[in-house]
Amino acid sequence: MREDLLGLTLEQALAALALEGIEPQVAATSAPRREREAGGTARVVYASDSGAQLTVARFLDPLSDSEQEKV
């Protein structure tokens, strides 16, 4: 598994792999019984040894400083 790609946003991972000439297949996953939501950021949760296959999941974005002040 390509641990260097884990946790990166999908865009970051695609850019890193493009530098190596790799155009991966991307699959999305989500928690059981939850609908795939459009919100959040797609992050790499699995990358094959060659980088040719990525699995991404959506994670909620952290609150910005201005939103934290309102809480």
Coordinates of C-alpha atoms in Angstrom, one line a residue:
M1 CA 0.0 0.0 0.0
R2 CA 1.2 3.5 -0.8
E3 CA 1.2 5.0 2.6
D4 CA 2.5 8.3 1.3
L5 CA -0.9 9.0 -0.3
L6 CA -3.1 8.2 2.7
G7 CA -5.0 11.2 4.0
L8 CA -4.2 13.4 1.0
T9 CA -7.1 15.0 -0.7
L10 CA -8.0 13.4 -4.0
E11 CA -6.6 16.4 -5.9
Q12 CA -3.3 16.2 -4.1
A13 CA -3.0 12.4 -4.7
L14 CA -3.8 12.8 -8.4
A15 CA -1.2 15.5 -8.7
A16 CA 1.5 13.4 -7.0
L17 CA 0.7 10.4 -9.2
A18 CA 0.6 12.5 -12.4
L19 CA 4.2 13.4 -11.7
E20 CA 5.0 9.7 -11.8
G21 CA 2.9 9.2 -15.0
I22 CA 0.2 7.3 -13.2
E23 CA -3.5 7.9 -13.9
P24 CA -5.3 5.9 -11.2
Q25 CA -8.8 4.4 -11.1
V26 CA -10.7 6.0 -8.2
A27 CA -13.4 4.3 -6.2
A28 CA -15.5 6.1 -3.5
T29 CA -16.7 4.5 -0.3
S30 CA -18.9 5.6 2.6
A31 CA -20.0 4.4 6.0
P32 CA -22.7 1.6 6.0
R33 CA -26.2 2.9 6.0
R34 CA -25.2 6.4 5.1
E35 CA -25.9 8.1 1.9
R36 CA -22.9 9.3 -0.1
E37 CA -22.9 13.0 0.8
A38 CA -21.6 15.7 -1.5
G39 CA -20.1 17.7 1.4
G40 CA -16.7 17.4 2.9
T41 CA -13.4 16.6 1.3
A42 CA -12.6 13.4 -0.6
R43 CA -9.4 11.9 1.0
V44 CA -7.4 8.8 0.1
V45 CA -8.1 5.9 2.5
Y46 CA -6.5 3.2 0.3
A47 CA -3.8 3.3 -2.4
S48 CA -2.5 0.2 -4.1
D49 CA 1.2 -0.5 -4.2
S50 CA 1.5 0.8 -7.7
G51 CA -0.8 3.8 -7.1
A52 CA -3.0 2.6 -9.9
Q53 CA -6.0 2.2 -7.6
L54 CA -7.3 4.7 -5.1
T55 CA -10.2 4.5 -2.7
V56 CA -11.5 7.8 -1.3
A57 CA -14.0 8.7 1.5
R58 CA -15.5 12.0 2.3
F59 CA -14.5 13.7 5.5
L60 CA -16.2 16.8 7.0
D61 CA -14.1 19.9 6.8
P62 CA -12.8 21.3 10.1
L63 CA -14.5 24.4 11.3
S64 CA -12.9 27.6 10.2
D65 CA -11.8 30.1 12.9
S66 CA -14.7 32.4 12.3
E67 CA -17.2 29.5 12.7
Q68 CA -15.5 28.3 15.9
E69 CA -16.0 31.8 17.4
K70 CA -19.8 31.5 16.9
V71 CA -20.0 28.3 18.9

